[in-house]
Structures are given as structure tokens and as C-alpha cells.
mmCIF file of C-alpha atoms and ligand atoms in Angstrom:
data_model
loop_
_atom_site.group_PDB
_atom_site.id
_atom_site.type_symbol
_atom_site.label_atom_id
_atom_site.label_comp_id
_atom_site.label_asym_id
_atom_site.label_seq_id
_atom_site.Cartn_x
_atom_site.Cartn_y
_atom_site.Cartn_z
ATOM 1 C CA MET Y 1 24.697 -32.898 48.905
ATOM 2 C CA SER Y 2 21.625 -32.609 46.702
ATOM 3 C CA SER Y 3 19.028 -30.118 45.547
ATOM 4 C CA GLY Y 4 16.754 -32.366 43.487
ATOM 5 C CA ARG Y 5 18.108 -30.754 40.343
ATOM 6 C CA ASN Y 6 20.442 -32.503 37.945
ATOM 7 C CA ILE Y 7 23.826 -31.213 36.841
ATOM 8 C CA VAL Y 8 24.124 -31.545 33.071
ATOM 9 C CA LEU Y 9 27.622 -31.468 31.625
ATOM 10 C CA THR Y 10 28.021 -30.571 28.013
ATOM 11 C CA GLY Y 11 30.831 -29.178 25.879
ATOM 12 C CA PHE Y 12 32.921 -30.299 22.957
ATOM 13 C CA MET Y 13 34.435 -33.787 22.684
ATOM 14 C CA GLY Y 14 37.557 -33.998 24.828
ATOM 15 C CA THR Y 15 36.653 -31.212 27.229
ATOM 16 C CA GLY Y 16 36.566 -33.727 30.087
ATOM 17 C CA LYS Y 17 32.849 -34.409 30.579
ATOM 18 C CA THR Y 18 33.425 -38.042 31.555
ATOM 19 C CA SER Y 19 36.216 -37.453 34.072
ATOM 20 C CA VAL Y 20 34.580 -34.333 35.546
ATOM 21 C CA SER Y 21 31.244 -36.131 35.955
ATOM 22 C CA ARG Y 22 33.043 -38.882 37.909
ATOM 23 C CA GLU Y 23 34.607 -36.252 40.199
ATOM 24 C CA LEU Y 24 31.247 -34.551 40.680
ATOM 25 C CA SER Y 25 29.764 -37.903 41.593
ATOM 26 C CA ARG Y 26 32.550 -38.579 44.091
ATOM 27 C CA ILE Y 27 31.995 -35.206 45.776
ATOM 28 C CA THR Y 28 28.184 -35.099 45.776
ATOM 29 C CA GLY Y 29 27.290 -38.803 45.913
ATOM 30 C CA MET Y 30 25.003 -38.280 42.911
ATOM 31 C CA ARG Y 31 24.824 -41.008 40.252
ATOM 32 C CA VAL Y 32 26.198 -40.361 36.756
ATOM 33 C CA ILE Y 33 24.172 -41.029 33.620
ATOM 34 C CA ASP Y 34 26.238 -40.915 30.452
ATOM 35 C CA MET Y 35 23.948 -40.218 27.499
ATOM 36 C CA ASP Y 36 26.261 -41.841 24.932
ATOM 37 C CA ALA Y 37 26.401 -45.007 27.047
ATOM 38 C CA GLU Y 38 22.576 -44.975 27.291
ATOM 39 C CA ILE Y 39 22.346 -44.636 23.501
ATOM 40 C CA GLU Y 40 24.700 -47.592 23.021
ATOM 41 C CA LYS Y 41 22.734 -49.659 25.553
ATOM 42 C CA GLN Y 42 19.372 -48.886 23.964
ATOM 43 C CA GLU Y 43 20.550 -49.510 20.407
ATOM 44 C CA GLY Y 44 22.911 -52.393 21.188
ATOM 45 C CA MET Y 45 25.528 -50.706 19.000
ATOM 46 C CA LYS Y 46 28.589 -48.511 19.431
ATOM 47 C CA ILE Y 47 28.149 -44.806 18.607
ATOM 48 C CA SER Y 48 30.621 -45.214 15.724
ATOM 49 C CA GLU Y 49 28.481 -48.053 14.283
ATOM 50 C CA ILE Y 50 25.308 -45.957 14.519
ATOM 51 C CA PHE Y 51 27.063 -43.187 12.560
ATOM 52 C CA SER Y 52 28.465 -45.539 9.932
ATOM 53 C CA SER Y 53 25.307 -47.631 9.482
ATOM 54 C CA PHE Y 54 22.581 -44.985 9.759
ATOM 55 C CA GLY Y 55 24.314 -41.598 9.565
ATOM 56 C CA GLU Y 56 24.438 -38.574 11.863
ATOM 57 C CA PRO Y 57 20.760 -37.497 11.423
ATOM 58 C CA ARG Y 58 19.551 -40.846 12.823
ATOM 59 C CA PHE Y 59 22.046 -40.578 15.680
ATOM 60 C CA ARG Y 60 20.641 -37.112 16.524
ATOM 61 C CA GLU Y 61 17.080 -38.527 16.626
ATOM 62 C CA ILE Y 62 18.136 -41.208 19.087
ATOM 63 C CA GLU Y 63 20.077 -38.625 21.106
ATOM 64 C CA THR Y 64 16.908 -36.529 21.487
ATOM 65 C CA GLU Y 65 14.922 -39.560 22.703
ATOM 66 C CA ILE Y 66 17.613 -40.263 25.290
ATOM 67 C CA ALA Y 67 17.876 -36.584 26.307
ATOM 68 C CA LYS Y 68 14.153 -36.526 27.073
ATOM 69 C CA LYS Y 69 14.264 -39.829 28.974
ATOM 70 C CA THR Y 70 17.301 -38.736 30.964
ATOM 71 C CA ALA Y 71 15.786 -35.343 31.758
ATOM 72 C CA SER Y 72 12.943 -37.100 33.553
ATOM 73 C CA LYS Y 73 15.404 -38.234 36.266
ATOM 74 C CA HIS Y 74 16.279 -36.238 39.373
ATOM 75 C CA ASP Y 75 19.404 -35.804 41.460
ATOM 76 C CA VAL Y 76 21.762 -37.172 38.824
ATOM 77 C CA ILE Y 77 24.845 -35.958 36.997
ATOM 78 C CA ILE Y 78 24.156 -36.148 33.266
ATOM 79 C CA SER Y 79 27.101 -36.356 30.920
ATOM 80 C CA ALA Y 80 25.624 -35.264 27.588
ATOM 81 C CA GLY Y 81 27.273 -35.899 24.213
ATOM 82 C CA GLY Y 82 29.141 -32.942 22.742
ATOM 83 C CA GLY Y 83 26.435 -32.316 20.136
ATOM 84 C CA ALA Y 84 23.438 -32.617 22.456
ATOM 85 C CA VAL Y 85 22.930 -28.855 22.785
ATOM 86 C CA LEU Y 86 22.619 -28.326 19.035
ATOM 87 C CA ARG Y 87 18.910 -29.098 19.255
ATOM 88 C CA GLU Y 88 16.706 -26.662 21.082
ATOM 89 C CA GLU Y 89 14.374 -29.435 22.236
ATOM 90 C CA ASN Y 90 17.242 -31.222 23.991
ATOM 91 C CA VAL Y 91 18.287 -28.020 25.785
ATOM 92 C CA LYS Y 92 14.699 -27.357 26.790
ATOM 93 C CA ALA Y 93 14.231 -30.859 28.219
ATOM 94 C CA LEU Y 94 17.576 -31.009 30.028
ATOM 95 C CA SER Y 95 17.377 -27.494 31.469
ATOM 96 C CA GLY Y 96 13.879 -28.182 32.768
ATOM 97 C CA THR Y 97 15.252 -30.497 35.457
ATOM 98 C CA GLY Y 98 18.907 -29.514 35.622
ATOM 99 C CA ASP Y 99 21.558 -26.834 35.446
ATOM 100 C CA ILE Y 100 23.511 -27.032 32.207
ATOM 101 C CA VAL Y 101 27.248 -26.538 32.489
ATOM 102 C CA CYS Y 102 29.397 -26.211 29.410
ATOM 103 C CA LEU Y 103 33.040 -27.283 29.597
ATOM 104 C CA TRP Y 104 35.369 -25.325 27.362
ATOM 105 C CA ALA Y 105 38.871 -26.030 26.046
ATOM 106 C CA GLU Y 106 41.029 -24.643 23.248
ATOM 107 C CA PRO Y 107 41.212 -26.632 19.970
ATOM 108 C CA GLU Y 108 44.871 -27.694 20.469
ATOM 109 C CA GLU Y 109 44.031 -29.031 23.936
ATOM 110 C CA ILE Y 110 40.994 -30.864 22.528
ATOM 111 C CA LEU Y 111 43.164 -32.484 19.857
ATOM 112 C CA LYS Y 112 45.615 -33.646 22.530
ATOM 113 C CA ARG Y 113 42.829 -35.095 24.659
ATOM 114 C CA THR Y 114 40.935 -36.823 21.850
ATOM 115 C CA GLY Y 115 44.193 -38.175 20.389
ATOM 116 C CA ARG Y 116 43.937 -40.934 17.854
ATOM 117 C CA SER Y 117 40.962 -42.689 19.438
ATOM 118 C CA ASP Y 118 38.571 -44.048 16.819
ATOM 119 C CA ASP Y 119 35.389 -43.729 18.910
ATOM 120 C CA ARG Y 120 34.663 -40.169 17.746
ATOM 121 C CA PRO Y 121 33.318 -40.541 14.227
ATOM 122 C CA LEU Y 122 33.165 -36.774 13.639
ATOM 123 C CA LEU Y 123 36.936 -36.480 14.105
ATOM 124 C CA GLN Y 124 37.887 -39.367 11.779
ATOM 125 C CA VAL Y 125 39.172 -36.990 9.106
ATOM 126 C CA GLU Y 126 42.553 -36.179 7.580
ATOM 127 C CA ASP Y 127 43.003 -32.921 9.496
ATOM 128 C CA PRO Y 128 41.233 -33.281 12.862
ATOM 129 C CA LEU Y 129 42.513 -29.920 14.189
ATOM 130 C CA LYS Y 130 40.903 -28.084 11.273
ATOM 131 C CA LYS Y 131 37.676 -30.032 11.850
ATOM 132 C CA ILE Y 132 37.727 -29.244 15.590
ATOM 133 C CA LYS Y 133 38.127 -25.517 14.844
ATOM 134 C CA GLU Y 134 35.287 -25.553 12.303
ATOM 135 C CA LEU Y 135 32.924 -27.428 14.606
ATOM 136 C CA LEU Y 136 33.831 -25.234 17.591
ATOM 137 C CA ASP Y 137 33.187 -22.053 15.585
ATOM 138 C CA PHE Y 138 29.797 -23.345 14.558
ATOM 139 C CA ARG Y 139 28.896 -24.622 18.015
ATOM 140 C CA ARG Y 140 30.253 -21.777 20.145
ATOM 141 C CA PRO Y 141 26.914 -19.872 20.239
ATOM 142 C CA PHE Y 142 25.030 -23.064 21.161
ATOM 143 C CA TYR Y 143 27.410 -23.843 24.021
ATOM 144 C CA GLU Y 144 27.368 -20.239 25.235
ATOM 145 C CA LYS Y 145 23.592 -20.059 25.179
ATOM 146 C CA ALA Y 146 23.118 -23.439 26.879
ATOM 147 C CA GLY Y 147 24.418 -22.488 30.324
ATOM 148 C CA LEU Y 148 27.296 -21.834 32.637
ATOM 149 C CA ARG Y 149 30.684 -21.911 30.879
ATOM 150 C CA ILE Y 150 33.759 -23.322 32.623
ATOM 151 C CA ASP Y 151 37.254 -23.014 31.083
ATOM 152 C CA THR Y 152 39.106 -26.257 31.715
ATOM 153 C CA ASP Y 153 42.552 -25.528 30.237
ATOM 154 C CA GLY Y 154 45.197 -26.144 32.912
ATOM 155 C CA LEU Y 155 42.704 -27.489 35.480
ATOM 156 C CA SER Y 156 42.419 -31.049 36.777
ATOM 157 C CA PRO Y 157 39.016 -32.797 36.647
ATOM 158 C CA ARG Y 158 38.788 -32.363 40.429
ATOM 159 C CA GLU Y 159 39.412 -28.607 40.142
ATOM 160 C CA VAL Y 160 36.831 -28.301 37.381
ATOM 161 C CA ALA Y 161 34.270 -30.197 39.485
ATOM 162 C CA GLU Y 162 34.892 -27.929 42.469
ATOM 163 C CA GLU Y 163 34.635 -24.829 40.314
ATOM 164 C CA ILE Y 164 31.280 -26.065 38.956
ATOM 165 C CA LEU Y 165 29.885 -26.610 42.448
ATOM 166 C CA ARG Y 166 31.091 -23.174 43.554
ATOM 167 C CA ARG Y 167 29.622 -21.431 40.508
ATOM 168 C CA LEU Y 168 26.301 -23.252 40.924
ATOM 169 C CA GLY Y 169 26.263 -22.127 44.531
ATOM 170 C CA TRP Y 170 26.396 -25.677 45.926
ATOM 171 C CA LYS Y 171 29.682 -25.094 47.715
ATOM 172 C CA LYS Y 172 31.620 -22.119 49.091
HETATM 173 C C1 LIG H 201 29.497 -35.937 19.453
HETATM 174 C C2 LIG H 201 30.131 -36.196 20.645
HETATM 175 C C3 LIG H 201 30.272 -37.560 21.179
HETATM 176 C C4 LIG H 201 29.145 -38.470 20.664
HETATM 177 C C5 LIG H 201 29.069 -38.412 19.173
HETATM 178 C C6 LIG H 201 28.828 -36.994 18.654
HETATM 179 C C7 LIG H 201 29.439 -34.531 18.972
HETATM 180 O O1 LIG H 201 30.242 -37.513 22.600
HETATM 181 O O2 LIG H 201 27.917 -38.094 21.234
HETATM 182 O O3 LIG H 201 30.266 -38.922 18.666
HETATM 183 O O4 LIG H 201 28.647 -34.245 18.065
HETATM 184 O O5 LIG H 201 30.176 -33.672 19.514
HETATM 185 P P1 LIG H 201 31.464 -36.981 23.500
HETATM 186 O O6 LIG H 201 31.405 -35.506 23.491
HETATM 187 O O7 LIG H 201 31.166 -37.536 24.855
HETATM 188 O O8 LIG H 201 32.723 -37.530 22.920
#
């Protein structure tokens, strides 16, 4: 199953981009490229180390480089970091070769899914639920503008993947 175009998954941290991209890959046979993993490979550092050593602005620069490189591929599933759509140039590059799909979940569900893991530097705060709500409020228009929105609450990764393929017209 392929059209030459990429499927680009975005959405807030904890909305299931990683697990849904694996399901999409299983169904379509397309390879997954995880932008955060590419950033870590290129820089030889964990995302959390990039944030703590160089700060978020530097991370966003690197993310844009990787978004452009990744957008030059074809027939791949791209799992983009949750902040990748905040920059217009990233959206432009990624939507040039792919269909952007935005996974959505409610803040309480996001908190449950992100748990206490320490690999999300933006959520290492005293009140992560408050932070999630603030970031979601700010980002909502970016996610809505970026592409197709899929609500994931109550759905399994497999169901989300199938819904994406139906909505993109790849599957009945
Ligand atoms: C970020 C999301 C993270 C990672 C970085 C910043 C964000 O990716 O890119 O910590 O700004 O939402 P995931 O959404 O895959 O966790």
C-alpha cells in the first residue's frame, strides 16, 4: 500500500505518535522515521541533554534541519516531535511531501500516558497537568491548522491507525 506520499504524525507528547506509527507501518509496510530519534542520532545526545545543555531554541533549530531532511524522503511514516508544527517552515517542508495528521488527546489522558518519564524536558515541572493545559491551549491552533485531526481518547493504536488510513482515503 503506497502512494509515494509520506504520512506525517504530529500531536502533543503522549498522544501516541510512536505506537500509532508502528501500527501504520505494520499495515502499510512503510518504514517509520522518528524525528526525535534522528535528532539524537545526528547530535549524539539525548533530547533531554540537548535541552539542558543548549536550551529549547537550539533544539528547535536542529528540529527544523531534521524536518527538512526527513521531508525529502518518500513513502515513509514520519513521527514528528510534538513541537514540530510550531514553525511554519517545518509544516511547509513536511506537508510538501506528506499528509500531516494530528493526534489529539485530553490533558488528563496525556498526563496518564506521559507518566513520570524523565525524557520529556518540557514536562519536568512541579505541576505537569497545568503545564500540559497551558501548552495545549497555546498549540491548539497550530495543530488544527497543520492537518487532519484524529481524537485518540478510548481508541487503541491499531484503531487510530485504521482511522487515519480511512480518513486519508487509503482504505475503505
Ligand atoms: C516536544 C516533544 C517531544 C520532543 C521534545 C519537545 C514538544 O517529542 O520533540 O521533548 O515540544 O512537544 P514527543 O512528542 O515525541 O514526546
